[in-house]
Amino acid sequence: MKPLFNAPLVVNGRRTLMATIVAASLGTPCAIAQAQTAGSAAYPSKAVRIIVGFPAGTGPDIVARLLAQKLSEGWGNLGVIVDNKPGAGGLIAASEAARAAPDGYTLMLGETGQLSIAPSSYNKLPYDPAKDFVPVSQVVTSDFVLLVNPQKVPARNVKDFVDWTKQQKGLFLATFGAGTPGHFGAYMFGDAVKLKPEPVHYKNTSDALGGLFSGDVQGVFASVGLAAPNVKAGKLVALGSTGAARTNILPDVPTIKEQGYANLEFSSWFGIVAPAKTPPDIIAKLNADIVKAVQSPEGQTKMEEAGFRVTGTSQQDFARTIAADTVTWGKAVAATGFKAD
């Protein structure tokens, strides 16, 4: 596999960005505002940390590292640290990011589960997505594909899979964790094909794929980027994708909507959010720099090669997406009666 970028400028691992905060009394609100503006004008003047709530090698991690590379280049190789804080479906990372200083030097690559699904799947969250974060920019979207093991499942399209499943003792679909888009996507699929799926939750992607290879489960909704290498190698078969249109990385795989299930369409997204009360001018600069980074020819190519659709939205559009998806996924969660706590 060729390197994602030519120069490895991103610092990996579990390093914690240490910052020294100098407190100074500026006397008046006007002086405070002037000081904030002056500090924001120089932003960034030191390394920026992007917290990611999932392990290295997963979709969010890949997006964060690609973005960090391009931002670092645009900031004169100042340094952008990707800090993986996996656990609890991204809640550990979100909790830490919500408590971070609102100075633009700690950001989070948020995803659908943390920001739009969690409010409905948890009775009590350790953070409030609407109050504790300010959206900066959606970076990419990602469709899912329904994967099966060709050694265990004879179907090669969705209809045949549904017909075959009806002859089995149940429809067992792996997920990469309870409360994730793939989890509720499995329920959406069941509703569309008039079957009741039994989600089987695994701790991570490798375990879930292991269950698919062993035949313990019949299928899994995996992100296109994760699915593509296995599909291209002939190890797994993609029966259909969940987006509105076919993906560039797997153009021969028809959408599930194309195959007669018009109501089945879902995807996930990743985007940068900052702690609430981060100065508006810092947010505006971050937005401009992120959009420039991901929509640059190299940035876009690298993201697409990894299986993502580049967006790079305005702050307002990202905020609207989070709010709308909170309603959409909330209905899916309510239909299942699922609660993670």
Short mmCIF file of C-alpha atoms in Angstrom, two decimals:
data_model
loop_
_atom_site.label_atom_id
_atom_site.label_comp_id
_atom_site.label_asym_id
_atom_site.label_seq_id
_atom_site.Cartn_x
_atom_site.Cartn_y
_atom_site.Cartn_z
CA MET A 1 0.00 0.00 0.00
CA LYS A 2 1.49 3.36 -0.94
CA PRO A 3 1.92 5.96 1.79
CA LEU A 4 -0.97 8.33 2.29
CA PHE A 5 1.32 11.33 2.11
CA ASN A 6 4.94 11.87 1.25
CA ALA A 7 6.15 13.18 4.61
CA PRO A 8 5.10 11.68 7.97
CA LEU A 9 4.39 14.87 9.85
CA VAL A 10 1.63 13.54 12.10
CA VAL A 11 2.59 12.47 15.58
CA ASN A 12 0.91 9.19 16.57
CA GLY A 13 0.15 7.40 19.82
CA ARG A 14 -1.33 8.49 23.12
CA ARG A 15 0.69 11.66 23.63
CA THR A 16 -1.09 14.36 25.56
CA LEU A 17 -0.63 17.93 24.41
CA MET A 18 0.66 19.95 27.37
CA ALA A 19 -0.16 23.62 27.34
CA THR A 20 0.85 26.40 29.75
CA ILE A 21 -2.00 28.79 30.41
CA VAL A 22 -0.90 32.24 31.53
CA ALA A 23 -3.58 34.08 33.44
CA ALA A 24 -3.62 37.82 33.17
CA SER A 25 -6.09 40.37 34.38
CA LEU A 26 -6.98 42.70 31.53
CA GLY A 27 -9.26 44.95 33.52
CA THR A 28 -12.18 45.67 31.19
CA PRO A 29 -14.44 43.66 28.83
CA CYS A 30 -13.06 45.73 25.95
CA ALA A 31 -9.50 44.80 26.88
CA ILE A 32 -10.47 41.14 27.14
CA ALA A 33 -12.06 41.22 23.69
CA GLN A 34 -8.99 42.94 22.23
CA ALA A 35 -6.69 40.36 23.80
CA GLN A 36 -8.77 37.49 22.41
CA THR A 37 -8.69 39.01 18.94
CA ALA A 38 -4.94 39.51 19.11
CA GLY A 39 -4.41 35.91 20.27
CA SER A 40 -6.72 34.56 17.58
CA ALA A 41 -4.93 36.52 14.86
CA ALA A 42 -1.76 34.53 15.59
CA TYR A 43 -3.58 31.21 15.65
CA PRO A 44 -2.15 28.64 15.50
CA SER A 45 1.17 29.37 17.16
CA LYS A 46 1.80 25.88 18.55
CA ALA A 47 0.80 22.27 17.91
CA VAL A 48 -2.91 21.49 17.67
CA ARG A 49 -4.35 18.25 19.05
CA ILE A 50 -7.19 16.34 17.39
CA ILE A 51 -8.80 13.81 19.72
CA VAL A 52 -10.19 10.67 18.04
CA GLY A 53 -12.48 8.31 19.92
CA PHE A 54 -11.47 5.17 18.05
CA PRO A 55 -8.33 3.05 17.60
CA ALA A 56 -5.62 3.55 15.02
CA GLY A 57 -6.51 2.17 11.61
CA THR A 58 -10.25 2.75 11.91
CA GLY A 59 -12.18 5.12 9.65
CA PRO A 60 -12.15 8.10 12.04
CA ASP A 61 -8.44 7.65 12.66
CA ILE A 62 -7.64 7.54 8.95
CA VAL A 63 -9.64 10.71 8.30
CA ALA A 64 -8.04 12.50 11.23
CA ARG A 65 -4.51 11.64 10.10
CA LEU A 66 -5.14 12.64 6.52
CA LEU A 67 -6.62 15.93 7.69
CA ALA A 68 -3.82 16.49 10.23
CA GLN A 69 -1.21 16.02 7.50
CA LYS A 70 -2.73 18.67 5.26
CA LEU A 71 -3.42 21.14 8.08
CA SER A 72 0.14 20.80 9.32
CA GLU A 73 1.46 21.53 5.85
CA GLY A 74 -0.77 24.58 5.57
CA TRP A 75 0.41 25.85 8.95
CA GLY A 76 4.09 25.66 8.07
CA ASN A 77 4.55 22.16 9.51
CA LEU A 78 3.64 23.52 12.93
CA GLY A 79 2.43 20.09 14.00
CA VAL A 80 -0.98 18.48 14.39
CA ILE A 81 -1.18 15.64 16.91
CA VAL A 82 -3.75 12.86 16.46
CA ASP A 83 -4.56 11.59 19.95
CA ASN A 84 -6.48 8.30 19.99
CA LYS A 85 -8.77 7.90 23.01
CA PRO A 86 -10.80 4.77 22.17
CA GLY A 87 -13.54 3.34 24.34
CA ALA A 88 -17.27 3.45 25.04
CA GLY A 89 -18.17 4.08 21.42
CA GLY A 90 -16.30 7.38 21.38
CA LEU A 91 -17.78 8.74 24.61
CA ILE A 92 -14.44 8.83 26.44
CA ALA A 93 -12.94 11.04 23.76
CA ALA A 94 -16.00 13.29 23.56
CA SER A 95 -16.03 13.77 27.33
CA GLU A 96 -12.37 14.82 27.33
CA ALA A 97 -12.81 17.13 24.35
CA ALA A 98 -15.85 18.78 25.93
CA ARG A 99 -13.77 19.69 29.01
CA ALA A 100 -10.79 21.00 27.05
CA ALA A 101 -9.78 24.66 27.07
CA PRO A 102 -11.73 26.56 24.38
CA ASP A 103 -8.62 28.00 22.75
CA GLY A 104 -8.54 26.12 19.45
CA TYR A 105 -5.64 23.90 20.43
CA THR A 106 -7.76 20.86 21.30
CA LEU A 107 -10.29 19.70 18.72
CA MET A 108 -12.21 16.48 18.16
CA LEU A 109 -12.93 14.53 15.03
CA GLY A 110 -16.55 13.78 15.86
CA GLU A 111 -18.71 11.22 14.11
CA THR A 112 -22.38 10.40 13.74
CA GLY A 113 -22.52 8.09 16.75
CA GLN A 114 -20.99 10.52 19.23
CA LEU A 115 -22.92 13.60 18.15
CA SER A 116 -26.24 12.45 16.64
CA ILE A 117 -26.96 8.91 17.90
CA ALA A 118 -25.70 9.01 21.49
CA PRO A 119 -28.30 11.56 22.71
CA SER A 120 -31.03 8.99 21.99
CA SER A 121 -29.20 5.78 22.89
CA TYR A 122 -28.06 6.94 26.34
CA ASN A 123 -30.28 8.03 29.20
CA LYS A 124 -27.48 10.22 30.51
CA LEU A 125 -24.43 11.35 28.56
CA PRO A 126 -21.27 12.73 30.17
CA TYR A 127 -21.46 15.58 27.65
CA ASP A 128 -24.10 17.49 25.71
CA PRO A 129 -23.40 17.49 21.96
CA ALA A 130 -25.51 20.61 21.43
CA LYS A 131 -24.09 22.66 24.33
CA ASP A 132 -20.53 21.43 24.83
CA PHE A 133 -19.31 21.69 21.25
CA VAL A 134 -19.34 24.16 18.39
CA PRO A 135 -19.36 22.59 14.90
CA VAL A 136 -16.42 23.63 12.71
CA SER A 137 -16.77 21.66 9.49
CA GLN A 138 -17.96 18.30 8.29
CA VAL A 139 -14.96 16.69 6.63
CA VAL A 140 -16.24 13.57 4.86
CA THR A 141 -19.16 11.21 4.61
CA SER A 142 -18.97 7.43 4.40
CA ASP A 143 -21.45 4.94 3.00
CA PHE A 144 -21.75 1.37 4.23
CA VAL A 145 -21.83 -1.88 2.29
CA LEU A 146 -23.51 -5.14 3.25
CA LEU A 147 -20.74 -7.74 3.32
CA VAL A 148 -21.10 -11.53 3.30
CA ASN A 149 -18.64 -14.40 3.28
CA PRO A 150 -18.93 -16.15 -0.11
CA GLN A 151 -17.82 -19.41 1.51
CA LYS A 152 -20.78 -19.33 3.90
CA VAL A 153 -23.50 -17.38 2.09
CA PRO A 154 -24.56 -18.23 -1.50
CA ALA A 155 -26.29 -14.89 -2.20
CA ARG A 156 -24.73 -12.33 -4.55
CA ASN A 157 -27.38 -9.61 -4.31
CA VAL A 158 -29.71 -8.28 -1.65
CA LYS A 159 -32.86 -10.08 -2.83
CA ASP A 160 -31.13 -13.45 -2.89
CA PHE A 161 -29.66 -12.74 0.54
CA VAL A 162 -33.11 -11.95 1.93
CA ASP A 163 -34.62 -15.10 0.37
CA TRP A 164 -31.75 -17.24 1.67
CA THR A 165 -31.97 -15.71 5.15
CA LYS A 166 -35.66 -16.59 5.39
CA GLN A 167 -34.68 -20.24 5.13
CA GLN A 168 -32.24 -19.93 8.03
CA LYS A 169 -32.89 -19.82 11.77
CA GLY A 170 -32.47 -16.07 11.92
CA LEU A 171 -30.72 -13.05 10.51
CA PHE A 172 -27.53 -12.45 12.49
CA LEU A 173 -25.66 -9.28 11.57
CA ALA A 174 -22.36 -8.26 13.14
CA THR A 175 -21.81 -4.72 14.38
CA PHE A 176 -18.65 -2.87 15.39
CA GLY A 177 -20.28 -1.91 18.68
CA ALA A 178 -23.65 -1.20 20.24
CA GLY A 179 -25.03 2.23 19.43
CA THR A 180 -23.04 2.68 16.22
CA PRO A 181 -24.50 3.56 12.80
CA GLY A 182 -23.92 -0.02 11.67
CA HIS A 183 -25.96 -1.27 14.63
CA PHE A 184 -29.03 0.80 13.83
CA GLY A 185 -28.39 0.42 10.12
CA ALA A 186 -28.97 -3.31 10.65
CA TYR A 187 -32.40 -2.51 12.07
CA MET A 188 -33.14 -0.20 9.15
CA PHE A 189 -32.22 -3.02 6.80
CA GLY A 190 -34.48 -5.43 8.65
CA ASP A 191 -37.36 -2.99 8.45
CA ALA A 192 -36.83 -2.50 4.70
CA VAL A 193 -36.74 -6.23 3.90
CA LYS A 194 -39.40 -7.25 6.46
CA LEU A 195 -37.06 -9.28 8.64
CA LYS A 196 -36.05 -8.94 12.27
CA PRO A 197 -32.27 -8.92 12.58
CA GLU A 198 -30.32 -10.07 15.60
CA PRO A 199 -27.36 -7.70 16.00
CA VAL A 200 -24.21 -9.35 17.31
CA HIS A 201 -21.95 -6.74 18.89
CA TYR A 202 -18.19 -7.07 18.63
CA LYS A 203 -15.56 -4.98 20.37
CA ASN A 204 -13.76 -3.97 17.20
CA THR A 205 -13.69 -4.34 13.44
CA SER A 206 -11.26 -7.25 13.34
CA ASP A 207 -13.40 -9.29 15.73
CA ALA A 208 -16.53 -8.57 13.70
CA LEU A 209 -14.87 -9.59 10.46
CA GLY A 210 -13.59 -12.69 12.23
CA GLY A 211 -17.19 -13.60 13.05
CA LEU A 212 -18.09 -13.15 9.40
CA PHE A 213 -15.25 -15.37 8.20
CA SER A 214 -16.09 -18.07 10.75
CA GLY A 215 -19.77 -18.07 9.83
CA ASP A 216 -20.97 -17.01 13.28
CA VAL A 217 -22.83 -14.15 11.60
CA GLN A 218 -24.27 -13.90 8.10
CA GLY A 219 -23.40 -10.31 7.27
CA VAL A 220 -22.16 -6.95 8.45
CA PHE A 221 -22.61 -3.33 7.42
CA ALA A 222 -19.05 -2.04 7.09
CA SER A 223 -17.76 1.31 5.89
CA VAL A 224 -16.75 1.36 2.24
CA GLY A 225 -13.13 2.08 3.11
CA LEU A 226 -12.91 -0.93 5.41
CA ALA A 227 -14.81 -3.19 3.03
CA ALA A 228 -13.00 -2.37 -0.20
CA PRO A 229 -9.70 -4.27 0.39
CA ASN A 230 -11.54 -7.48 1.33
CA VAL A 231 -13.96 -7.15 -1.58
CA LYS A 232 -11.24 -6.44 -4.12
CA ALA A 233 -9.24 -9.40 -2.81
CA GLY A 234 -12.25 -11.69 -3.26
CA LYS A 235 -12.40 -12.57 0.43
CA LEU A 236 -15.82 -11.01 0.97
CA VAL A 237 -18.72 -10.06 -1.30
CA ALA A 238 -20.47 -6.69 -1.18
CA LEU A 239 -24.17 -7.16 -1.85
CA GLY A 240 -25.09 -3.48 -1.92
CA SER A 241 -24.17 -0.04 -0.63
CA THR A 242 -26.31 2.21 1.52
CA GLY A 243 -25.75 5.60 -0.14
CA ALA A 244 -27.81 7.54 -2.62
CA ALA A 245 -25.32 6.70 -5.37
CA ARG A 246 -22.63 4.12 -5.98
CA THR A 247 -19.23 4.70 -4.44
CA ASN A 248 -16.16 5.55 -6.49
CA ILE A 249 -14.03 2.96 -4.75
CA LEU A 250 -16.52 0.11 -5.44
CA PRO A 251 -18.32 1.32 -8.58
CA ASP A 252 -19.57 -2.15 -9.55
CA VAL A 253 -21.51 -2.57 -6.32
CA PRO A 254 -25.12 -1.36 -6.78
CA THR A 255 -26.87 0.58 -4.07
CA ILE A 256 -29.52 -1.22 -2.06
CA LYS A 257 -32.02 1.35 -3.34
CA GLU A 258 -31.18 0.28 -6.91
CA GLN A 259 -32.12 -3.24 -5.96
CA GLY A 260 -35.68 -2.36 -5.07
CA TYR A 261 -35.47 -1.19 -1.47
CA ALA A 262 -36.18 2.49 -1.98
CA ASN A 263 -36.46 3.39 1.70
CA LEU A 264 -33.05 2.09 2.71
CA GLU A 265 -30.42 4.81 2.65
CA PHE A 266 -28.02 5.76 5.41
CA SER A 267 -24.45 6.87 5.85
CA SER A 268 -22.16 8.31 8.49
CA TRP A 269 -19.97 11.39 8.61
CA PHE A 270 -16.88 12.69 10.35
CA GLY A 271 -16.28 16.33 11.18
CA ILE A 272 -14.27 18.64 13.39
CA VAL A 273 -15.86 20.17 16.47
CA ALA A 274 -14.30 22.43 19.09
CA PRO A 275 -15.14 22.99 22.76
CA ALA A 276 -17.94 25.47 23.34
CA LYS A 277 -16.87 29.11 23.78
CA THR A 278 -13.93 28.75 21.39
CA PRO A 279 -13.55 32.27 19.91
CA PRO A 280 -15.56 32.75 16.71
CA ASP A 281 -12.57 34.04 14.74
CA ILE A 282 -10.60 30.88 15.57
CA ILE A 283 -13.57 28.77 14.47
CA ALA A 284 -13.79 30.74 11.23
CA LYS A 285 -10.07 30.27 10.51
CA LEU A 286 -10.27 26.57 11.30
CA ASN A 287 -13.22 26.18 8.97
CA ALA A 288 -11.44 27.93 6.12
CA ASP A 289 -8.26 25.93 6.60
CA ILE A 290 -10.08 22.59 6.88
CA VAL A 291 -12.14 23.23 3.76
CA LYS A 292 -9.00 24.24 1.88
CA ALA A 293 -7.14 21.15 3.10
CA VAL A 294 -9.73 18.53 2.21
CA GLN A 295 -10.81 20.13 -1.05
CA SER A 296 -7.25 20.51 -2.32
CA PRO A 297 -6.48 18.10 -5.19
CA GLU A 298 -4.17 15.96 -3.03
CA GLY A 299 -6.41 16.07 0.02
CA GLN A 300 -9.47 15.06 -1.96
CA THR A 301 -7.65 12.29 -3.79
CA LYS A 302 -6.29 10.78 -0.59
CA MET A 303 -9.68 10.86 1.13
CA GLU A 304 -11.39 9.27 -1.85
CA GLU A 305 -8.73 6.58 -2.13
CA ALA A 306 -9.47 5.71 1.49
CA GLY A 307 -13.16 5.29 0.65
CA PHE A 308 -14.64 8.61 1.78
CA ARG A 309 -16.64 11.35 0.06
CA VAL A 310 -15.14 14.76 0.72
CA THR A 311 -17.51 17.49 1.85
CA GLY A 312 -15.75 20.30 3.72
CA THR A 313 -18.86 22.22 4.75
CA SER A 314 -19.54 25.57 6.34
CA GLN A 315 -20.06 25.76 10.09
CA GLN A 316 -23.76 26.37 9.58
CA ASP A 317 -24.26 23.42 7.25
CA PHE A 318 -22.47 21.07 9.63
CA ALA A 319 -24.62 22.28 12.52
CA ARG A 320 -27.76 21.65 10.48
CA THR A 321 -26.55 18.15 9.57
CA ILE A 322 -25.90 17.25 13.21
CA ALA A 323 -29.33 18.51 14.25
CA ALA A 324 -31.19 16.79 11.40
CA ASP A 325 -29.39 13.49 11.94
CA THR A 326 -30.12 13.63 15.66
CA VAL A 327 -33.81 13.50 14.71
CA THR A 328 -33.37 10.83 12.02
CA TRP A 329 -31.23 8.47 14.08
CA GLY A 330 -33.33 9.20 17.15
CA LYS A 331 -36.32 7.65 15.39
CA ALA A 332 -34.26 4.56 14.55
CA VAL A 333 -33.11 4.23 18.15
CA ALA A 334 -36.64 4.68 19.47
CA ALA A 335 -37.94 1.99 17.13
CA THR A 336 -35.53 -0.54 18.60
CA GLY A 337 -36.05 0.46 22.22
CA PHE A 338 -32.28 0.25 22.67
CA LYS A 339 -30.50 1.96 25.56
CA ALA A 340 -26.78 1.70 26.09
CA ASP A 341 -26.90 2.50 29.81
#
